[in-house]
C-alpha cells in the first residue's frame, strides 16, 4: 500500500531561490540530516540533475536509492520518481513553488510524497517516519533558505572596514 504526505509552508524567499536550493541535489547532505550522500549520475539537457543516487539513514540502517528528476512546463516545479531502491518499491514526489500574492519575497511551497516500502511496518512507525521525512523536506528547506537569506542580508548591512 502506498502512503502519501503533503504539506504547504511559506518561506521568506523568492520562488526562484527556493527552486534553486532544491535542484542543488548534491548539497542535500548539508541540510537534510538523514541524507549522508547525494551524487548526480546523469544530467538533463539544461545541466540539472537527471538521475541521482542517495545514501541515507532509514529506520536504523543505511539505505541506497536512485531517483530520476523531471522538470515540467512550470519552471518552478521539480518532481522525482524512484528508479531503484533497497527498501522502497515506489517513491514519487514533487516540490512546487509559487509567489504569495500581496507578499513580495514570500513563496508558498507545496511538497507531496508517495512512498511504498518493501517491508511492512506498523502504522505508528510509518507515521513517525513520514513526519520525519516531511519535516526534513519542508521545515529544513525553510531553515536552509531563510538562514542563507539572513546571512547574505547581514553581510550586506555591515559597514566597510576602514584601515
Tab-separated table of N, CA and C in Angstrom:
chain	number	residue	atom	x	y	z
A	1	UNK	N	0.834	-1.177	0.000
A	1	UNK	CA	0.000	0.000	0.000
A	1	UNK	C	0.884	1.247	0.000
A	2	UNK	N	0.557	2.191	-0.843
A	2	UNK	CA	1.320	3.420	-0.947
A	2	UNK	C	0.834	4.424	0.083
A	3	UNK	N	1.784	4.985	0.821
A	3	UNK	CA	1.480	6.041	1.771
A	3	UNK	C	1.845	7.367	1.135
A	4	UNK	N	1.107	8.405	1.489
A	4	UNK	CA	1.412	9.709	0.906
A	4	UNK	C	1.301	10.796	1.970
A	5	UNK	N	2.037	11.870	1.704
A	5	UNK	CA	2.026	13.021	2.607
A	5	UNK	C	2.147	14.273	1.767
A	6	UNK	N	1.458	15.318	2.182
A	6	UNK	CA	1.550	16.621	1.527
A	6	UNK	C	1.640	17.688	2.598
A	7	UNK	N	2.339	18.744	2.275
A	7	UNK	CA	2.415	19.860	3.203
A	7	UNK	C	2.698	21.125	2.419
A	8	UNK	N	2.171	22.226	2.939
A	8	UNK	CA	2.437	23.553	2.382
A	8	UNK	C	3.071	24.395	3.477
A	9	UNK	N	4.003	25.255	3.068
A	9	UNK	CA	4.670	26.137	4.018
A	9	UNK	C	5.032	27.427	3.288
A	10	UNK	N	5.088	28.514	4.043
A	10	UNK	CA	5.537	29.792	3.492
A	10	UNK	C	7.012	29.973	3.844
A	11	UNK	N	7.789	30.431	2.863
A	11	UNK	CA	9.208	30.677	3.053
A	11	UNK	C	9.506	32.105	2.637
A	12	UNK	N	10.277	32.795	3.448
A	12	UNK	CA	10.641	34.172	3.149
A	12	UNK	C	11.800	34.202	2.158
A	13	UNK	N	11.464	33.944	0.905
A	13	UNK	CA	12.420	33.959	-0.203
A	13	UNK	C	11.606	33.862	-1.480
A	14	UNK	N	12.210	34.206	-2.580
A	14	UNK	CA	11.502	34.134	-3.860
A	14	UNK	C	11.326	32.674	-4.274
A	15	UNK	N	10.324	32.387	-5.103
A	15	UNK	CA	10.170	31.025	-5.614
A	15	UNK	C	11.430	30.540	-6.335
A	16	UNK	N	12.114	31.442	-7.026
A	16	UNK	CA	13.339	31.075	-7.743
A	16	UNK	C	14.438	30.625	-6.778
A	17	UNK	N	14.581	31.332	-5.636
A	17	UNK	CA	15.573	30.936	-4.629
A	17	UNK	C	15.248	29.547	-4.070
A	18	UNK	N	13.982	29.310	-3.809
A	18	UNK	CA	13.557	28.006	-3.292
A	18	UNK	C	13.858	26.907	-4.305
A	19	UNK	N	13.480	27.156	-5.547
A	19	UNK	CA	13.700	26.186	-6.627
A	19	UNK	C	15.187	25.878	-6.765
A	20	UNK	N	16.033	26.900	-6.767
A	20	UNK	CA	17.478	26.698	-6.932
A	20	UNK	C	18.054	25.874	-5.776
A	21	UNK	N	17.552	26.069	-4.575
A	21	UNK	CA	18.022	25.292	-3.431
A	21	UNK	C	17.671	23.824	-3.602
A	22	UNK	N	16.455	23.547	-4.043
A	22	UNK	CA	16.005	22.161	-4.186
A	22	UNK	C	16.710	21.444	-5.339
A	23	UNK	N	17.010	22.145	-6.419
A	23	UNK	CA	17.655	21.438	-7.534
A	23	UNK	C	19.163	21.286	-7.330
A	24	UNK	N	19.713	21.862	-6.255
A	24	UNK	CA	21.117	21.644	-5.895
A	24	UNK	C	21.197	20.354	-5.077
A	25	UNK	N	20.943	19.252	-5.751
A	25	UNK	CA	20.795	17.937	-5.126
A	25	UNK	C	22.030	17.539	-4.321
A	26	UNK	N	23.209	17.817	-4.833
A	26	UNK	CA	24.418	17.369	-4.150
A	26	UNK	C	24.661	18.095	-2.821
A	27	UNK	N	23.918	19.186	-2.558
A	27	UNK	CA	24.062	19.867	-1.259
A	27	UNK	C	23.092	19.319	-0.213
A	28	UNK	N	22.221	18.381	-0.567
A	28	UNK	CA	21.257	17.850	0.403
A	28	UNK	C	21.900	17.376	1.708
A	29	UNK	N	23.063	16.682	1.670
A	29	UNK	CA	23.642	16.252	2.950
A	29	UNK	C	23.997	17.420	3.879
A	30	UNK	N	24.134	18.620	3.340
A	30	UNK	CA	24.437	19.788	4.164
A	30	UNK	C	23.252	20.247	5.004
A	31	UNK	N	22.038	19.941	4.573
A	31	UNK	CA	20.881	20.453	5.302
A	31	UNK	C	19.800	19.430	5.600
A	32	UNK	N	19.933	18.224	5.104
A	32	UNK	CA	18.987	17.151	5.453
A	32	UNK	C	19.779	16.095	6.224
A	33	UNK	N	19.530	16.005	7.531
A	33	UNK	CA	20.334	15.134	8.397
A	33	UNK	C	20.414	13.689	7.925
A	34	UNK	N	19.315	13.123	7.471
A	34	UNK	CA	19.301	11.706	7.120
A	34	UNK	C	19.972	11.389	5.789
A	35	UNK	N	20.213	12.383	4.961
A	35	UNK	CA	20.896	12.131	3.687
A	35	UNK	C	22.392	12.225	3.937
A	36	UNK	N	23.069	11.123	3.762
A	36	UNK	CA	24.506	11.052	4.031
A	36	UNK	C	25.329	11.319	2.772
A	37	UNK	N	24.768	11.011	1.606
A	37	UNK	CA	25.486	11.216	0.356
A	37	UNK	C	24.473	11.401	-0.775
A	38	UNK	N	24.791	12.316	-1.685
A	38	UNK	CA	23.949	12.550	-2.856
A	38	UNK	C	24.874	12.802	-4.041
A	39	UNK	N	24.705	12.014	-5.080
A	39	UNK	CA	25.581	12.135	-6.244
A	39	UNK	C	24.744	12.107	-7.518
A	40	UNK	N	24.921	13.133	-8.339
A	40	UNK	CA	24.232	13.176	-9.630
A	40	UNK	C	24.998	12.281	-10.598
A	41	UNK	N	24.283	11.365	-11.239
A	41	UNK	CA	24.929	10.446	-12.186
A	41	UNK	C	24.496	10.697	-13.625
A	42	UNK	N	23.485	11.534	-13.823
A	42	UNK	CA	23.055	11.920	-15.175
A	42	UNK	C	22.414	13.300	-15.076
A	43	UNK	N	22.640	14.117	-16.090
A	43	UNK	CA	22.107	15.473	-16.135
A	43	UNK	C	21.093	15.585	-17.267
A	44	UNK	N	20.151	16.523	-17.131
A	44	UNK	CA	19.222	16.771	-18.232
A	44	UNK	C	19.885	17.738	-19.218
A	45	UNK	N	19.162	18.098	-20.276
A	45	UNK	CA	19.718	18.963	-21.321
A	45	UNK	C	20.065	20.358	-20.817
A	46	UNK	N	19.481	20.765	-19.688
A	46	UNK	CA	19.764	22.090	-19.119
A	46	UNK	C	20.820	22.039	-18.011
A	47	UNK	N	21.460	20.891	-17.820
A	47	UNK	CA	22.511	20.766	-16.815
A	47	UNK	C	22.015	20.528	-15.405
A	48	UNK	N	20.721	20.262	-15.250
A	48	UNK	CA	20.165	19.985	-13.921
A	48	UNK	C	20.235	18.481	-13.650
A	49	UNK	N	20.043	18.118	-12.386
A	49	UNK	CA	20.051	16.699	-12.018
A	49	UNK	C	19.010	15.948	-12.839
A	50	UNK	N	19.442	14.853	-13.437
A	50	UNK	CA	18.538	13.942	-14.129
A	50	UNK	C	18.315	12.735	-13.233
A	51	UNK	N	19.387	11.962	-13.024
A	51	UNK	CA	19.363	10.823	-12.105
A	51	UNK	C	20.356	11.090	-10.980
A	52	UNK	N	19.978	10.742	-9.763
A	52	UNK	CA	20.856	10.936	-8.614
A	52	UNK	C	20.761	9.733	-7.692
A	53	UNK	N	21.908	9.353	-7.146
A	53	UNK	CA	21.981	8.250	-6.187
A	53	UNK	C	22.134	8.842	-4.791
A	54	UNK	N	21.353	8.315	-3.865
A	54	UNK	CA	21.377	8.785	-2.483
A	54	UNK	C	21.725	7.634	-1.549
A	55	UNK	N	22.441	7.979	-0.492
A	55	UNK	CA	22.635	7.068	0.630
A	55	UNK	C	22.080	7.809	1.836
A	56	UNK	N	21.179	7.165	2.543
A	56	UNK	CA	20.543	7.838	3.676
A	56	UNK	C	20.404	6.894	4.857
A	57	UNK	N	20.165	7.499	6.007
A	57	UNK	CA	19.844	6.730	7.204
A	57	UNK	C	18.338	6.511	7.175
A	58	UNK	N	17.925	5.270	7.313
A	58	UNK	CA	16.494	4.966	7.270
A	58	UNK	C	16.191	3.820	8.220
A	59	UNK	N	15.347	4.106	9.184
A	59	UNK	CA	14.882	3.083	10.125
A	59	UNK	C	16.034	2.319	10.764
A	60	UNK	N	17.064	3.046	11.186
A	60	UNK	CA	18.165	2.433	11.893
A	60	UNK	C	19.192	1.736	11.017
A	61	UNK	N	19.102	1.926	9.709
A	61	UNK	CA	20.088	1.310	8.820
A	61	UNK	C	20.384	2.255	7.670
A	62	UNK	N	21.318	1.884	6.856
A	62	UNK	CA	21.663	2.682	5.688
A	62	UNK	C	20.843	2.191	4.500
A	63	UNK	N	20.365	3.125	3.721
A	63	UNK	CA	19.565	2.795	2.542
A	63	UNK	C	20.161	3.502	1.332
A	64	UNK	N	20.079	2.855	0.183
A	64	UNK	CA	20.552	3.449	-1.059
A	64	UNK	C	19.408	3.415	-2.063
A	65	UNK	N	19.253	4.520	-2.792
A	65	UNK	CA	18.214	4.576	-3.806
A	65	UNK	C	18.607	5.563	-4.901
A	66	UNK	N	17.996	5.389	-6.062
A	66	UNK	CA	18.252	6.260	-7.210
A	66	UNK	C	16.941	6.906	-7.629
A	67	UNK	N	16.976	8.226	-7.788
A	67	UNK	CA	15.807	8.981	-8.228
A	67	UNK	C	16.049	9.571	-9.605
A	68	UNK	N	14.984	9.686	-10.381
A	68	UNK	CA	15.016	10.406	-11.663
A	68	UNK	C	14.197	11.676	-11.495
A	69	UNK	N	14.833	12.801	-11.764
A	69	UNK	CA	14.200	14.113	-11.641
A	69	UNK	C	13.626	14.547	-12.975
A	70	UNK	N	12.502	15.275	-12.895
A	70	UNK	CA	11.910	15.859	-14.100
A	70	UNK	C	11.413	17.259	-13.772
A	71	UNK	N	11.412	18.072	-14.791
A	71	UNK	CA	11.047	19.474	-14.652
A	71	UNK	C	9.972	19.740	-15.698
A	72	UNK	N	8.773	20.068	-15.245
A	72	UNK	CA	7.647	20.224	-16.151
A	72	UNK	C	7.581	21.585	-16.804
A	73	UNK	N	6.427	21.880	-17.335
A	73	UNK	CA	6.223	23.154	-18.028
A	73	UNK	C	6.234	24.322	-17.054
A	74	UNK	N	5.911	24.068	-15.786
A	74	UNK	CA	6.025	25.107	-14.766
A	74	UNK	C	7.498	25.175	-14.376
A	75	UNK	N	8.141	26.304	-14.602
A	75	UNK	CA	9.579	26.364	-14.322
A	75	UNK	C	9.925	26.295	-12.834
A	76	UNK	N	8.939	26.360	-11.976
A	76	UNK	CA	9.216	26.322	-10.541
A	76	UNK	C	8.637	25.063	-9.896
A	77	UNK	N	8.771	23.963	-10.609
A	77	UNK	CA	8.299	22.670	-10.125
A	77	UNK	C	9.358	21.631	-10.444
A	78	UNK	N	9.652	20.793	-9.484
A	78	UNK	CA	10.567	19.674	-9.704
A	78	UNK	C	9.903	18.424	-9.135
A	79	UNK	N	9.954	17.354	-9.903
A	79	UNK	CA	9.356	16.088	-9.480
A	79	UNK	C	10.413	14.992	-9.578
A	80	UNK	N	10.174	13.899	-8.881
A	80	UNK	CA	11.093	12.772	-8.946
A	80	UNK	C	10.317	11.484	-8.802
A	81	UNK	N	10.956	10.421	-9.291
A	81	UNK	CA	10.400	9.079	-9.112
A	81	UNK	C	11.545	8.121	-8.876
A	82	UNK	N	11.253	7.083	-8.147
A	82	UNK	CA	12.245	6.077	-7.795
A	82	UNK	C	12.577	5.226	-9.014
A	83	UNK	N	13.870	5.087	-9.302
A	83	UNK	CA	14.318	4.140	-10.319
A	83	UNK	C	14.649	2.803	-9.680
A	84	UNK	N	15.364	2.867	-8.547
A	84	UNK	CA	15.660	1.644	-7.795
A	84	UNK	C	15.984	2.005	-6.356
A	85	UNK	N	15.683	1.069	-5.471
A	85	UNK	CA	15.951	1.297	-4.059
A	85	UNK	C	15.969	-0.020	-3.313
A	86	UNK	N	16.668	-0.041	-2.191
A	86	UNK	CA	16.793	-1.295	-1.454
A	86	UNK	C	15.688	-1.507	-0.422
A	87	UNK	N	14.959	-0.454	-0.035
A	87	UNK	CA	13.867	-0.666	0.921
A	87	UNK	C	12.529	-0.108	0.423
A	88	UNK	N	12.525	0.465	-0.794
A	88	UNK	CA	11.299	1.063	-1.329
A	88	UNK	C	10.938	0.444	-2.670
A	89	UNK	N	9.657	0.304	-2.871
A	89	UNK	CA	9.113	-0.142	-4.140
A	89	UNK	C	8.793	1.080	-5.006
A	90	UNK	N	8.405	2.153	-4.321
A	90	UNK	CA	7.990	3.369	-5.018
A	90	UNK	C	8.308	4.575	-4.146
A	91	UNK	N	8.768	5.652	-4.782
A	91	UNK	CA	8.929	6.930	-4.102
A	91	UNK	C	8.808	8.018	-5.161
A	92	UNK	N	7.641	8.610	-5.228
A	92	UNK	CA	7.369	9.696	-6.165
A	92	UNK	C	7.098	10.941	-5.347
A	93	UNK	N	7.594	12.059	-5.819
A	93	UNK	CA	7.343	13.286	-5.082
A	93	UNK	C	7.532	14.513	-5.939
A	94	UNK	N	7.218	15.648	-5.338
A	94	UNK	CA	7.411	16.916	-6.047
A	94	UNK	C	7.412	18.079	-5.078
A	95	UNK	N	8.101	19.119	-5.503
A	95	UNK	CA	8.031	20.435	-4.883
A	95	UNK	C	7.472	21.365	-5.942
A	96	UNK	N	6.615	22.282	-5.510
A	96	UNK	CA	6.165	23.352	-6.398
A	96	UNK	C	6.215	24.655	-5.609
A	97	UNK	N	6.748	25.681	-6.251
A	97	UNK	CA	6.955	26.972	-5.599
A	97	UNK	C	6.138	28.025	-6.317
A	98	UNK	N	5.450	28.857	-5.548
A	98	UNK	CA	4.670	29.937	-6.163
A	98	UNK	C	4.762	31.185	-5.302
A	99	UNK	N	4.560	32.333	-5.943
A	99	UNK	CA	4.568	33.606	-5.228
A	99	UNK	C	3.303	33.720	-4.386
A	100	UNK	N	3.423	34.408	-3.281
A	100	UNK	CA	2.259	34.665	-2.436
A	100	UNK	C	1.777	36.069	-2.790
A	101	UNK	N	0.566	36.135	-3.297
A	101	UNK	CA	0.004	37.414	-3.719
A	101	UNK	C	-0.022	38.409	-2.564
A	102	UNK	N	0.483	39.599	-2.829
A	102	UNK	CA	0.494	40.651	-1.814
A	102	UNK	C	1.624	40.554	-0.812
A	103	UNK	N	2.482	39.551	-0.966
A	103	UNK	CA	3.625	39.391	-0.056
A	103	UNK	C	4.895	39.189	-0.884
A	104	UNK	N	5.465	40.279	-1.364
A	104	UNK	CA	6.681	40.131	-2.178
A	104	UNK	C	7.804	39.468	-1.379
A	105	UNK	N	8.548	38.608	-2.043
A	105	UNK	CA	9.652	37.922	-1.385
A	105	UNK	C	9.226	36.768	-0.506
A	106	UNK	N	7.969	36.341	-0.625
A	106	UNK	CA	7.478	35.195	0.135
A	106	UNK	C	6.944	34.164	-0.854
A	107	UNK	N	7.313	32.916	-0.640
A	107	UNK	CA	6.883	31.825	-1.507
A	107	UNK	C	6.031	30.831	-0.748
A	108	UNK	N	5.082	30.266	-1.461
A	108	UNK	CA	4.361	29.111	-0.916
A	108	UNK	C	5.013	27.879	-1.524
A	109	UNK	N	5.392	26.956	-0.668
A	109	UNK	CA	5.998	25.706	-1.102
A	109	UNK	C	4.978	24.601	-0.878
A	110	UNK	N	4.723	23.849	-1.930
A	110	UNK	CA	3.864	22.669	-1.807
A	110	UNK	C	4.746	21.450	-2.026
A	111	UNK	N	4.746	20.555	-1.047
A	111	UNK	CA	5.540	19.327	-1.097
A	111	UNK	C	4.584	18.150	-1.062
A	112	UNK	N	4.826	17.184	-1.933
A	112	UNK	CA	3.996	15.988	-1.962
A	112	UNK	C	4.908	14.778	-2.135
A	113	UNK	N	4.626	13.702	-1.406
A	113	UNK	CA	5.434	12.489	-1.479
A	113	UNK	C	4.538	11.266	-1.369
A	114	UNK	N	4.841	10.269	-2.208
A	114	UNK	CA	4.177	8.964	-2.134
A	114	UNK	C	5.258	7.904	-2.022
A	115	UNK	N	5.128	7.035	-1.027
A	115	UNK	CA	6.137	6.014	-0.765
A	115	UNK	C	5.462	4.669	-0.549
A	116	UNK	N	6.072	3.637	-1.120
A	116	UNK	CA	5.635	2.265	-0.889
A	116	UNK	C	6.887	1.477	-0.509
A	117	UNK	N	6.947	1.049	0.751
A	117	UNK	CA	8.112	0.320	1.251
A	117	UNK	C	8.027	-1.156	0.908
A	118	UNK	N	9.186	-1.787	0.781
A	118	UNK	CA	9.238	-3.225	0.541
A	118	UNK	C	8.913	-4.017	1.805
A	119	UNK	N	9.176	-3.416	2.967
A	119	UNK	CA	8.919	-4.092	4.245
A	119	UNK	C	7.646	-3.532	4.871
A	120	UNK	N	6.927	-4.382	5.547
A	120	UNK	CA	5.718	-3.937	6.233
A	120	UNK	C	6.113	-3.376	7.600
A	121	UNK	N	5.514	-2.231	7.921
A	121	UNK	CA	5.780	-1.590	9.204
A	121	UNK	C	4.470	-1.308	9.909
A	122	UNK	N	4.493	-1.321	11.236
A	122	UNK	CA	3.289	-0.923	11.976
A	122	UNK	C	2.917	0.524	11.621
A	123	UNK	N	1.664	0.840	11.684
A	123	UNK	CA	1.171	2.172	11.310
A	123	UNK	C	1.850	3.294	12.079
A	124	UNK	N	2.067	3.116	13.389
A	124	UNK	CA	2.671	4.194	14.170
A	124	UNK	C	4.118	4.449	13.722
A	125	UNK	N	4.825	3.426	13.284
A	125	UNK	CA	6.195	3.605	12.794
A	125	UNK	C	6.161	4.343	11.456
A	126	UNK	N	5.240	3.962	10.582
A	126	UNK	CA	5.103	4.647	9.295
A	126	UNK	C	4.809	6.132	9.499
A	127	UNK	N	3.906	6.444	10.416
A	127	UNK	CA	3.565	7.853	10.680
A	127	UNK	C	4.777	8.625	11.193
A	128	UNK	N	5.569	7.992	12.052
A	128	UNK	CA	6.764	8.645	12.593
A	128	UNK	C	7.785	8.900	11.480
A	129	UNK	N	7.996	7.914	10.624
A	129	UNK	CA	8.924	8.059	9.501
A	129	UNK	C	8.412	9.133	8.548
A	130	UNK	N	7.120	9.101	8.254
A	130	UNK	CA	6.513	10.101	7.366
A	130	UNK	C	6.703	11.509	7.919
A	131	UNK	N	6.460	11.689	9.208
A	131	UNK	CA	6.608	13.011	9.830
A	131	UNK	C	8.046	13.503	9.730
A	132	UNK	N	9.002	12.613	9.916
A	132	UNK	CA	10.410	12.996	9.831
A	132	UNK	C	10.778	13.385	8.401
A	133	UNK	N	10.322	12.640	7.413
A	133	UNK	CA	10.618	12.947	6.011
A	133	UNK	C	10.021	14.296	5.631
A	134	UNK	N	8.771	14.508	5.989
A	134	UNK	CA	8.107	15.771	5.648
A	134	UNK	C	8.800	16.933	6.357
A	135	UNK	N	9.182	16.745	7.608
A	135	UNK	CA	9.882	17.803	8.335
A	135	UNK	C	11.173	18.178	7.612
A	136	UNK	N	11.958	17.182	7.245
A	136	UNK	CA	13.209	17.458	6.534
A	136	UNK	C	12.941	18.145	5.208
A	137	UNK	N	11.938	17.671	4.499
A	137	UNK	CA	11.652	18.201	3.170
A	137	UNK	C	11.131	19.624	3.195
A	138	UNK	N	10.408	19.988	4.230
A	138	UNK	CA	9.762	21.296	4.259
A	138	UNK	C	10.412	22.237	5.284
A	139	UNK	N	10.470	21.825	6.528
A	139	UNK	CA	10.993	22.726	7.569
A	139	UNK	C	12.505	22.920	7.455
A	140	UNK	N	13.238	21.843	7.129
A	140	UNK	CA	14.679	22.003	6.968
A	140	UNK	C	14.991	22.832	5.720
A	141	UNK	N	14.173	22.692	4.678
A	141	UNK	CA	14.319	23.541	3.488
A	141	UNK	C	14.089	24.999	3.865
A	142	UNK	N	13.046	25.250	4.610
A	142	UNK	CA	12.737	26.615	5.058
A	142	UNK	C	13.897	27.193	5.858
A	143	UNK	N	14.420	26.428	6.800
A	143	UNK	CA	15.554	26.888	7.614
A	143	UNK	C	16.771	27.165	6.750
A	144	UNK	N	17.054	26.285	5.815
A	144	UNK	CA	18.214	26.447	4.933
A	144	UNK	C	18.109	27.747	4.137
A	145	UNK	N	16.958	27.964	3.517
A	145	UNK	CA	16.788	29.132	2.654
A	145	UNK	C	16.762	30.419	3.470
A	146	UNK	N	15.989	30.437	4.540
A	146	UNK	CA	15.865	31.665	5.323
A	146	UNK	C	17.160	32.010	6.054
A	147	UNK	N	17.918	31.016	6.497
A	147	UNK	CA	19.194	31.330	7.145
A	147	UNK	C	20.202	31.839	6.117
A	148	UNK	N	20.167	31.319	4.902
A	148	UNK	CA	21.053	31.812	3.843
A	148	UNK	C	20.687	33.248	3.485
A	149	UNK	N	19.380	33.551	3.452
A	149	UNK	CA	18.933	34.918	3.156
A	149	UNK	C	19.379	35.873	4.247
A	150	UNK	N	19.232	35.460	5.521
A	150	UNK	CA	19.651	36.326	6.632
A	150	UNK	C	21.160	36.546	6.599
A	151	UNK	N	21.917	35.512	6.268
A	151	UNK	CA	23.376	35.639	6.210
A	151	UNK	C	23.792	36.624	5.136
A	152	UNK	N	23.168	36.534	3.962
A	152	UNK	CA	23.552	37.448	2.882
A	152	UNK	C	23.092	38.870	3.182
A	153	UNK	N	21.928	39.018	3.837
A	153	UNK	CA	21.474	40.358	4.224
A	153	UNK	C	22.392	40.943	5.280
A	154	UNK	N	22.799	40.116	6.228
A	154	UNK	CA	23.689	40.576	7.288
A	154	UNK	C	25.029	41.027	6.760
A	155	UNK	N	25.557	40.311	5.758
A	155	UNK	CA	26.846	40.697	5.222
A	155	UNK	C	26.753	41.975	4.413
A	156	UNK	N	25.603	42.229	3.784
A	156	UNK	CA	25.431	43.464	3.028
A	156	UNK	C	25.255	44.649	3.962
A	157	UNK	N	24.707	44.413	5.154
A	157	UNK	CA	24.425	45.510	6.057
A	157	UNK	C	25.674	45.967	6.828
A	158	UNK	N	26.737	45.178	6.782
A	158	UNK	CA	27.951	45.531	7.513
A	158	UNK	C	28.638	46.729	6.843
A	159	UNK	N	29.034	47.710	7.602
A	159	UNK	CA	29.766	48.818	7.002
A	159	UNK	C	31.160	48.370	6.616
A	160	UNK	N	31.734	48.988	5.586
A	160	UNK	CA	33.089	48.601	5.190
A	160	UNK	C	34.084	48.944	6.298
A	161	UNK	N	35.112	48.135	6.419
A	161	UNK	CA	36.144	48.393	7.430
A	161	UNK	C	37.079	49.487	6.930
A	162	UNK	N	37.426	50.381	7.812
A	162	UNK	CA	38.370	51.450	7.465
A	162	UNK	C	39.737	51.059	7.936
A	163	UNK	N	40.721	51.168	7.106
A	163	UNK	CA	42.085	50.847	7.517
A	163	UNK	C	42.984	52.047	7.418
